[in-house]
Amino acid sequence: MQNLGDFKLPQFFNYPPYFTLQPVRETRDKQVQLWKEMILDYCRTQKIYVIGLEEDFPLFTNHVIERSLSHEARQAFLSALVSDGRAEWMDKSHRKCLILWHGVQDWADLILHFVKENGLEDSVMTVEEIRTGTESRGTELHGMDRTLLMRALKLLERKGKLVIFKGNFGRR
Amino acid sequence: MRRRPGIGGLQNAAAARDQFRALGDNVAKLRTDLMKEQLSTFRSQLEDFARKHKNDIRKNPAFRSQFHEMCAKVGVDPLASNKGFWAELLGIGDFYYELGVQIVDICLATRPLNGGLINLEELCKLLRQRRKTAREAVSEDDCLRAISKLKVLGSGFEVISVGKRKLVRSVPTELNKDHNEILELAQVQGFVTVEEVERRLTWSSGRAIDALDSLLDEGLAMIDDGHRDGKRRYWFPCVSSISSFVGTDTL
């Protein structure tokens, strides 16, 4: 079985027809399902937040069997993730896709948990500190996508759990 | 015997016939008795044999298959009933029922991927992976026996031969001759193209496309437009040598 870095590729990845969108409904459903699972798994383990449809995303091409997903197929698989609530289009033309292996709510919970664990209630932190600071090292928040982090923070702000300052960001 | 006229002659002839019949009956009875005796000796020998080699029968698939063959020849079916001497002695009925249940499970789990048609080899492989913990080895012969027992369920479990391979069908789809020929052709590389079907089987293109389309509809085929030559390939998961392309943990 092939590996991609430390990611163990599923066997269907080596079966050429899985790189062509299947015309028959049932077969296609199964195909989409397998791709969705693989994309989520891969992004979760490799900490990938954004997939660009026109970029060289490692899963979209299998050099061993010389197959690569068409633009249509890429869009189909990611759209399926979007309708599951596991991804969001970042632009109207569907060129970039934010992958949510944790939903925004889950990320928000992770932030609250992180703050409590580190006794940071009632303190001020910058967004960059959360993403790259020493406190977050070793947690899932470390190296988190900025857009996604902002989304989670805004969700918390709406719930009155923190306040975002202009220029400087704070939390309570 | 010279025929003599008169009632005496007729009576004599009748008496002689009766005697012949009695003698004939006697001989036949003797023979049947002898046969019965031989058979019962054989059966008891077979039982002794089974008792003696119980462990071999359980653990060694080749031995088991030979034992089955021997039983079939004397008209004993160790699988006919779960009750009775054979089952108690060998526990063999349970073994095949268990296999049967696992086979059904595997067929159902892989159906979305292969359209309900699975290579016997592949099925055995998955079965072995699943039974890792069980001590008894499982042979293809065992699979076939277990499947033949599944037929009574009427759920359309059947073994079909396509070319050199055996495929296990778990959906009631009827494969016609055209489909079979395509599957046979596909065994070489795992896929076919329309062109190849036309050329190798000397079919009209309509016939080839028709057959391929219906295989697609049944979920037995998948298309692949990704090859450099730009020709559409039809892949058949049921004959592909790519083994279980689903993680075994999902089964």
Coordinates of C-alpha atoms in Angstrom, one line a residue:
Chain A
M1 CA 0.0 0.0 0.0
Q2 CA 1.1 3.5 -0.8
N3 CA 1.9 6.2 1.7
L4 CA 1.8 9.9 1.4
G5 CA 4.1 11.1 4.0
D6 CA 2.8 9.4 7.1
F7 CA -0.7 9.1 5.6
K8 CA -1.7 5.6 4.7
L9 CA -3.7 5.8 1.5
P10 CA -6.8 3.6 1.1
Q11 CA -6.7 0.9 -1.5
F12 CA -9.3 2.5 -3.7
F13 CA -6.8 5.2 -4.4
N14 CA -4.9 2.8 -6.6
Y15 CA -8.0 1.7 -8.6
P16 CA -8.2 3.9 -11.7
P17 CA -12.0 4.2 -12.1
Y18 CA -12.2 6.0 -8.8
F19 CA -10.6 9.0 -10.5
T20 CA -13.5 9.3 -13.0
L21 CA -16.9 10.5 -11.8
Q22 CA -19.2 7.5 -12.1
P23 CA -22.3 7.9 -14.1
V24 CA -24.4 5.4 -12.2
R25 CA -26.0 6.8 -9.1
E26 CA -25.3 4.0 -6.6
T27 CA -21.7 3.5 -7.7
R28 CA -21.1 7.3 -7.6
D29 CA -22.6 7.6 -4.1
K30 CA -20.1 5.0 -2.8
Q31 CA -17.3 6.7 -4.7
V32 CA -18.1 10.1 -3.3
Q33 CA -18.3 8.6 0.2
L34 CA -14.9 7.1 -0.1
W35 CA -13.3 10.3 -1.3
K36 CA -15.0 12.4 1.4
E37 CA -13.6 10.1 4.1
M38 CA -10.1 10.1 2.6
I39 CA -10.0 13.9 2.2
L40 CA -11.2 14.5 5.7
D41 CA -8.8 12.0 7.1
Y42 CA -5.9 13.4 5.2
C43 CA -6.6 17.0 6.1
R44 CA -7.0 16.1 9.8
T45 CA -3.8 14.2 10.0
Q46 CA -1.8 16.6 7.9
K47 CA -3.4 19.7 9.4
I48 CA -4.6 21.0 6.1
Y49 CA -7.3 23.7 6.3
V50 CA -7.7 24.9 2.8
I51 CA -7.8 23.0 -0.5
G52 CA -7.4 25.0 -3.7
L53 CA -9.1 23.3 -6.6
E54 CA -6.6 24.5 -9.1
E55 CA -3.6 23.7 -7.0
D56 CA -1.6 20.5 -6.8
F57 CA -3.3 18.8 -3.9
P58 CA -1.5 15.5 -3.3
L59 CA -4.8 13.5 -3.2
F60 CA -6.0 14.8 -6.5
T61 CA -3.3 13.0 -8.5
N62 CA -2.0 9.4 -8.3
H63 CA 1.3 9.3 -10.2
V64 CA 1.6 5.5 -9.7
I65 CA -1.5 4.8 -11.8
E66 CA -1.2 8.0 -13.8
R67 CA -4.7 9.3 -12.9
S68 CA -5.8 12.6 -11.8
L69 CA -9.2 14.1 -10.8
S70 CA -10.9 16.3 -13.3
H71 CA -12.0 19.8 -12.1
E72 CA -15.5 18.5 -12.2
A73 CA -14.7 15.6 -9.9
R74 CA -12.8 17.8 -7.5
Q75 CA -15.7 20.1 -7.3
A76 CA -18.2 17.2 -6.8
F77 CA -16.3 15.7 -3.9
L78 CA -15.7 19.0 -2.1
S79 CA -19.3 20.0 -2.7
A80 CA -20.4 16.8 -1.1
L81 CA -18.3 17.7 1.9
V82 CA -19.8 21.2 1.9
S83 CA -23.4 19.8 2.0
D84 CA -22.3 17.5 4.9
G85 CA -21.2 20.6 6.7
R86 CA -17.7 19.4 6.8
A87 CA -16.4 22.1 4.4
E88 CA -17.2 25.6 3.1
W89 CA -16.5 27.4 -0.1
M90 CA -14.3 30.4 0.5
D91 CA -15.2 32.2 -2.7
K92 CA -18.1 32.4 -5.1
S93 CA -16.3 30.8 -7.9
H94 CA -15.6 27.7 -5.8
R95 CA -11.9 27.8 -6.2
K96 CA -10.9 27.4 -2.6
C97 CA -12.5 25.2 0.0
L98 CA -12.1 25.4 3.8
I99 CA -12.1 21.9 5.3
L100 CA -13.8 21.6 8.6
W101 CA -12.7 18.3 10.1
H102 CA -13.9 20.0 13.3
G103 CA -17.0 22.1 12.9
V104 CA -16.7 25.8 13.8
Q105 CA -18.6 25.1 17.0
D106 CA -16.1 22.4 17.9
W107 CA -13.2 24.8 17.3
A108 CA -14.8 27.4 19.5
D109 CA -15.2 24.7 22.2
L110 CA -11.5 23.8 21.8
I111 CA -10.6 27.5 22.3
L112 CA -12.6 27.8 25.5
H113 CA -11.1 24.6 26.8
F114 CA -7.6 25.9 25.9
V115 CA -8.2 29.1 27.7
K116 CA -9.5 27.4 30.8
E117 CA -6.6 24.9 30.9
N118 CA -4.1 27.7 30.7
G119 CA -5.8 30.0 33.2
L120 CA -6.1 32.7 30.5
E121 CA -9.6 33.8 31.4
D122 CA -9.9 37.6 31.6
S123 CA -6.6 38.1 29.8
V124 CA -5.8 39.6 26.4
M125 CA -4.3 37.5 23.6
T126 CA -3.6 38.3 20.0
V127 CA -4.9 36.0 17.3
E128 CA -1.3 35.3 16.4
E129 CA -0.5 34.3 19.9
I130 CA -3.3 31.7 19.8
R131 CA -2.1 30.3 16.5
T132 CA 1.6 30.3 17.1
G133 CA 2.3 31.1 20.8
T134 CA 4.0 28.8 23.2
E135 CA 0.8 28.2 25.1
S136 CA -1.0 26.6 22.2
R137 CA 2.0 24.4 21.3
G138 CA 0.9 20.8 21.3
T139 CA -2.8 21.6 21.1
E140 CA -4.9 21.3 18.0
L141 CA -5.1 25.1 17.9
H142 CA -1.4 25.4 17.1
G143 CA -0.9 26.4 13.5
M144 CA -4.6 26.8 12.9
D145 CA -5.9 28.5 9.8
R146 CA -6.4 32.2 10.5
T147 CA -9.8 32.4 8.7
L148 CA -11.1 29.5 10.6
L149 CA -9.8 30.8 13.9
M150 CA -11.5 34.2 13.3
R151 CA -14.7 32.4 12.5
A152 CA -14.6 30.5 15.8
L153 CA -13.6 33.6 17.7
K154 CA -16.6 35.5 16.2
L155 CA -18.9 32.8 17.1
L156 CA -17.6 33.1 20.7
E157 CA -18.0 36.8 20.6
R158 CA -21.6 36.5 19.5
K159 CA -22.2 34.3 22.5
G160 CA -20.6 36.9 24.7
K161 CA -17.6 34.8 25.7
L162 CA -15.0 37.2 24.5
V163 CA -14.5 40.6 22.9
I164 CA -12.5 41.2 19.8
F165 CA -10.6 44.6 19.7
K166 CA -9.7 46.4 16.6
G167 CA -6.0 46.1 15.9
N168 CA -5.6 44.1 19.1
F169 CA -7.6 41.1 20.0
G170 CA -8.7 40.2 23.4
R171 CA -10.8 37.7 25.2
R172 CA -12.5 37.3 28.4
Chain B
M1 CA -39.2 -77.6 -21.6
R2 CA -41.6 -79.2 -24.1
R3 CA -45.1 -77.7 -24.0
R4 CA -47.7 -80.3 -23.3
P5 CA -51.3 -79.9 -24.0
G6 CA -54.0 -80.0 -21.3
I7 CA -54.7 -78.6 -17.9
G8 CA -51.9 -80.6 -16.3
G9 CA -49.4 -78.9 -18.6
L10 CA -50.7 -75.4 -17.7
Q11 CA -50.6 -76.2 -14.0
N12 CA -47.1 -77.5 -14.3
A13 CA -45.9 -74.4 -16.1
A14 CA -47.5 -72.1 -13.4
A15 CA -45.9 -74.1 -10.6
A16 CA -42.5 -73.8 -12.3
R17 CA -43.0 -70.0 -12.7
D18 CA -43.8 -69.8 -9.0
Q19 CA -40.7 -71.7 -8.1
F20 CA -38.5 -69.5 -10.3
R21 CA -40.0 -66.4 -8.8
A22 CA -39.4 -67.6 -5.2
L23 CA -35.8 -68.5 -6.1
G24 CA -35.3 -65.1 -7.7
D25 CA -36.8 -63.3 -4.7
N26 CA -34.6 -65.2 -2.5
V27 CA -31.4 -64.3 -4.4
A28 CA -32.4 -60.7 -4.6
K29 CA -33.0 -60.6 -0.8
L30 CA -29.7 -62.2 -0.1
R31 CA -28.0 -59.6 -2.2
T32 CA -29.8 -56.7 -0.6
D33 CA -29.0 -58.1 2.8
L34 CA -25.4 -58.4 1.9
M35 CA -25.3 -54.9 0.5
K36 CA -27.0 -53.5 3.5
E37 CA -24.6 -55.2 5.7
Q38 CA -21.6 -54.0 3.7
L39 CA -23.0 -50.4 3.7
S40 CA -23.6 -50.5 7.4
T41 CA -20.1 -51.8 8.0
F42 CA -18.9 -49.1 5.8
R43 CA -20.8 -46.4 7.7
S44 CA -19.6 -47.6 11.0
Q45 CA -16.1 -47.7 9.6
L46 CA -16.6 -44.1 8.4
E47 CA -17.8 -43.1 11.7
D48 CA -14.9 -44.7 13.4
F49 CA -12.7 -43.0 10.9
A50 CA -14.3 -39.6 11.6
R51 CA -14.0 -40.1 15.3
K52 CA -10.4 -41.0 15.0
H53 CA -9.5 -38.1 12.7
K54 CA -11.8 -35.6 14.2
N55 CA -9.0 -33.0 14.7
D56 CA -7.6 -33.5 11.3
I57 CA -11.1 -33.0 9.8
R58 CA -11.5 -29.8 11.8
K59 CA -8.2 -28.3 11.2
N60 CA -6.9 -29.4 7.8
P61 CA -9.0 -28.1 4.9
A62 CA -7.5 -30.5 2.4
F63 CA -8.3 -33.5 4.6
R64 CA -11.8 -32.0 5.2
S65 CA -12.5 -31.8 1.5
Q66 CA -11.4 -35.4 0.9
F67 CA -13.6 -36.5 3.8
H68 CA -16.6 -34.7 2.3
E69 CA -15.9 -36.4 -1.0
M70 CA -15.8 -39.8 0.6
C71 CA -19.0 -39.1 2.5
A72 CA -20.8 -38.0 -0.7
K73 CA -19.9 -41.3 -2.3
V74 CA -21.6 -43.4 0.3
G75 CA -24.6 -41.1 0.5
V76 CA -23.8 -39.5 3.8
D77 CA -24.2 -35.8 4.1
P78 CA -22.5 -34.5 7.3
L79 CA -24.1 -31.1 6.7
A80 CA -27.6 -32.3 6.1
S81 CA -28.7 -31.6 9.6
N82 CA -27.2 -29.8 12.5
K83 CA -28.6 -32.4 14.8
G84 CA -27.6 -36.0 15.0
F85 CA -24.4 -38.0 15.1
W86 CA -22.3 -36.1 12.6
A87 CA -22.9 -32.7 14.0
E88 CA -22.3 -33.8 17.5
L89 CA -19.2 -35.7 16.5
L90 CA -17.6 -33.1 14.4
G91 CA -19.4 -29.9 15.1
I92 CA -19.1 -29.6 11.3
G93 CA -22.5 -28.2 10.8
D94 CA -21.8 -25.2 13.0
F95 CA -18.6 -24.5 11.3
Y96 CA -20.3 -24.1 7.9
Y97 CA -23.2 -22.1 9.3
E98 CA -20.7 -19.8 10.8
L99 CA -18.9 -19.5 7.5
G100 CA -22.2 -18.9 5.8
V101 CA -23.1 -16.0 8.1
Q102 CA -19.7 -14.4 7.6
I103 CA -19.9 -14.9 3.8
V104 CA -23.3 -13.1 3.8
D105 CA -21.8 -10.3 5.8
I106 CA -18.9 -9.8 3.5
C107 CA -21.0 -9.9 0.4
L108 CA -23.3 -7.3 1.8
A109 CA -20.5 -5.1 3.0
T110 CA -18.7 -5.1 -0.4
R111 CA -21.8 -4.9 -2.5
P112 CA -21.7 -1.1 -3.0
L113 CA -18.2 -1.6 -4.4
N114 CA -18.6 -4.6 -6.6
G115 CA -22.3 -4.6 -7.4
G116 CA -22.8 -7.9 -5.6
L117 CA -20.4 -10.0 -7.5
I118 CA -17.2 -11.1 -5.8
N119 CA -14.2 -13.2 -6.8
L120 CA -14.1 -16.4 -4.8
E121 CA -10.4 -15.9 -4.0
E122 CA -11.1 -12.4 -2.8
L123 CA -14.0 -13.6 -0.7
C124 CA -11.8 -16.3 0.9
K125 CA -9.2 -13.8 1.6
L126 CA -11.6 -11.4 3.3
L127 CA -13.1 -14.4 5.2
R128 CA -9.6 -15.4 6.4
Q129 CA -8.8 -11.9 7.5
R130 CA -12.0 -11.8 9.4
R131 CA -11.5 -15.2 11.0
K132 CA -7.9 -14.4 12.0
T133 CA -8.7 -15.5 15.5
A134 CA -10.4 -18.7 14.6
R135 CA -8.1 -21.7 14.7
E136 CA -9.4 -23.6 11.7
A137 CA -8.1 -22.8 8.3
V138 CA -10.6 -22.1 5.6
S139 CA -10.3 -23.4 2.0
E140 CA -12.1 -22.4 -1.1
D141 CA -13.8 -25.7 -1.0
D142 CA -15.2 -24.8 2.5
C143 CA -16.5 -21.5 1.0
L144 CA -18.2 -23.3 -1.8
R145 CA -19.8 -25.7 0.6
A146 CA -21.0 -23.0 2.9
I147 CA -22.4 -21.1 -0.1
S148 CA -24.2 -24.2 -1.3
K149 CA -25.9 -24.3 2.1
L150 CA -27.0 -20.6 1.7
K151 CA -29.0 -21.5 -1.4
V152 CA -31.8 -22.8 0.8
L153 CA -32.3 -19.2 1.9
G154 CA -33.4 -18.4 -1.6
S155 CA -31.6 -15.1 -1.5
G156 CA -29.8 -15.8 -4.8
F157 CA -26.4 -16.7 -3.4
E158 CA -24.8 -18.6 -6.2
V159 CA -21.4 -19.5 -7.6
I160 CA -20.9 -18.8 -11.2
S161 CA -17.9 -19.7 -13.3
V162 CA -16.5 -17.1 -15.6
G163 CA -13.5 -18.2 -17.6
K164 CA -11.1 -19.8 -15.1
R165 CA -12.4 -18.0 -12.1
K166 CA -15.3 -18.5 -9.8
L167 CA -17.4 -15.6 -8.8
V168 CA -19.9 -15.5 -6.0
R169 CA -23.1 -13.7 -6.8
S170 CA -25.2 -12.2 -4.0
V171 CA -27.7 -10.2 -6.0
P172 CA -30.4 -11.8 -8.1
T173 CA -29.1 -10.3 -11.3
E174 CA -29.1 -12.6 -14.2
L175 CA -25.9 -12.4 -16.2
N176 CA -26.5 -13.3 -19.8
K177 CA -23.9 -14.8 -22.1
D178 CA -22.7 -11.5 -23.4
H179 CA -22.0 -10.3 -19.9
N180 CA -20.2 -13.4 -19.0
E181 CA -18.0 -13.1 -22.1
I182 CA -17.1 -9.5 -21.2
L183 CA -16.2 -10.5 -17.6
E184 CA -14.1 -13.3 -18.9
L185 CA -12.3 -10.9 -21.2
A186 CA -11.8 -8.4 -18.4
Q187 CA -10.0 -11.0 -16.3
V188 CA -6.8 -10.5 -18.2
Q189 CA -6.3 -6.8 -17.3
G190 CA -9.1 -6.0 -14.9
F191 CA -10.7 -3.8 -17.6
V192 CA -11.9 -3.7 -21.2
T193 CA -12.5 -1.0 -23.8
V194 CA -15.4 -1.0 -26.2
E195 CA -12.9 -1.4 -29.0
E196 CA -11.4 -4.5 -27.4
V197 CA -14.8 -6.1 -26.9
E198 CA -15.7 -5.5 -30.5
R199 CA -12.4 -6.9 -31.8
R200 CA -11.9 -9.9 -29.5
L201 CA -15.5 -11.0 -29.5
T202 CA -16.3 -9.8 -33.0
W203 CA -19.4 -8.0 -31.9
S204 CA -21.0 -5.0 -33.4
S205 CA -20.3 -1.8 -31.5
G206 CA -24.0 -1.6 -30.5
R207 CA -23.9 -5.0 -28.9
A208 CA -20.7 -4.2 -27.0
I209 CA -22.0 -0.8 -25.7
D210 CA -25.3 -2.3 -24.8
A211 CA -23.8 -5.1 -22.7
L212 CA -21.3 -2.7 -21.1
D213 CA -24.0 -0.2 -20.2
S214 CA -26.1 -2.8 -18.5
L215 CA -23.1 -4.0 -16.5
L216 CA -22.6 -0.4 -15.5
D217 CA -26.2 -0.1 -14.4
E218 CA -25.9 -3.2 -12.3
G219 CA -23.0 -1.6 -10.5
L220 CA -20.7 -4.3 -11.7
A221 CA -18.6 -2.0 -13.8
M222 CA -16.9 1.4 -13.4
I223 CA -15.8 3.7 -16.1
D224 CA -12.3 5.2 -16.3
D225 CA -11.7 8.1 -18.6
G226 CA -8.3 9.0 -17.2
H227 CA -5.9 7.1 -19.4
R228 CA -3.6 9.0 -21.6
D229 CA -4.9 7.3 -24.8
G230 CA -8.3 8.9 -24.0
K231 CA -10.2 5.7 -24.5
R232 CA -12.8 4.9 -21.9
R233 CA -12.0 1.8 -19.9
Y234 CA -14.6 -0.3 -18.1
W235 CA -13.2 -1.8 -14.9
F236 CA -14.8 -4.7 -13.1
P237 CA -14.1 -4.7 -9.3
C238 CA -15.4 -8.3 -9.2
V239 CA -12.5 -9.7 -11.3
S240 CA -9.8 -7.2 -10.5
S241 CA -6.7 -8.6 -8.9
I242 CA -6.6 -5.4 -6.7
S243 CA -7.5 -7.1 -3.5
S244 CA -10.1 -5.7 -1.2
F245 CA -9.8 -2.0 -1.8
V246 CA -11.7 -1.2 1.3
G247 CA -10.0 -1.4 4.6
T248 CA -10.8 -4.6 6.3
D249 CA -11.7 -2.7 9.5
T250 CA -14.8 -1.4 7.7
L251 CA -16.0 -5.0 7.1

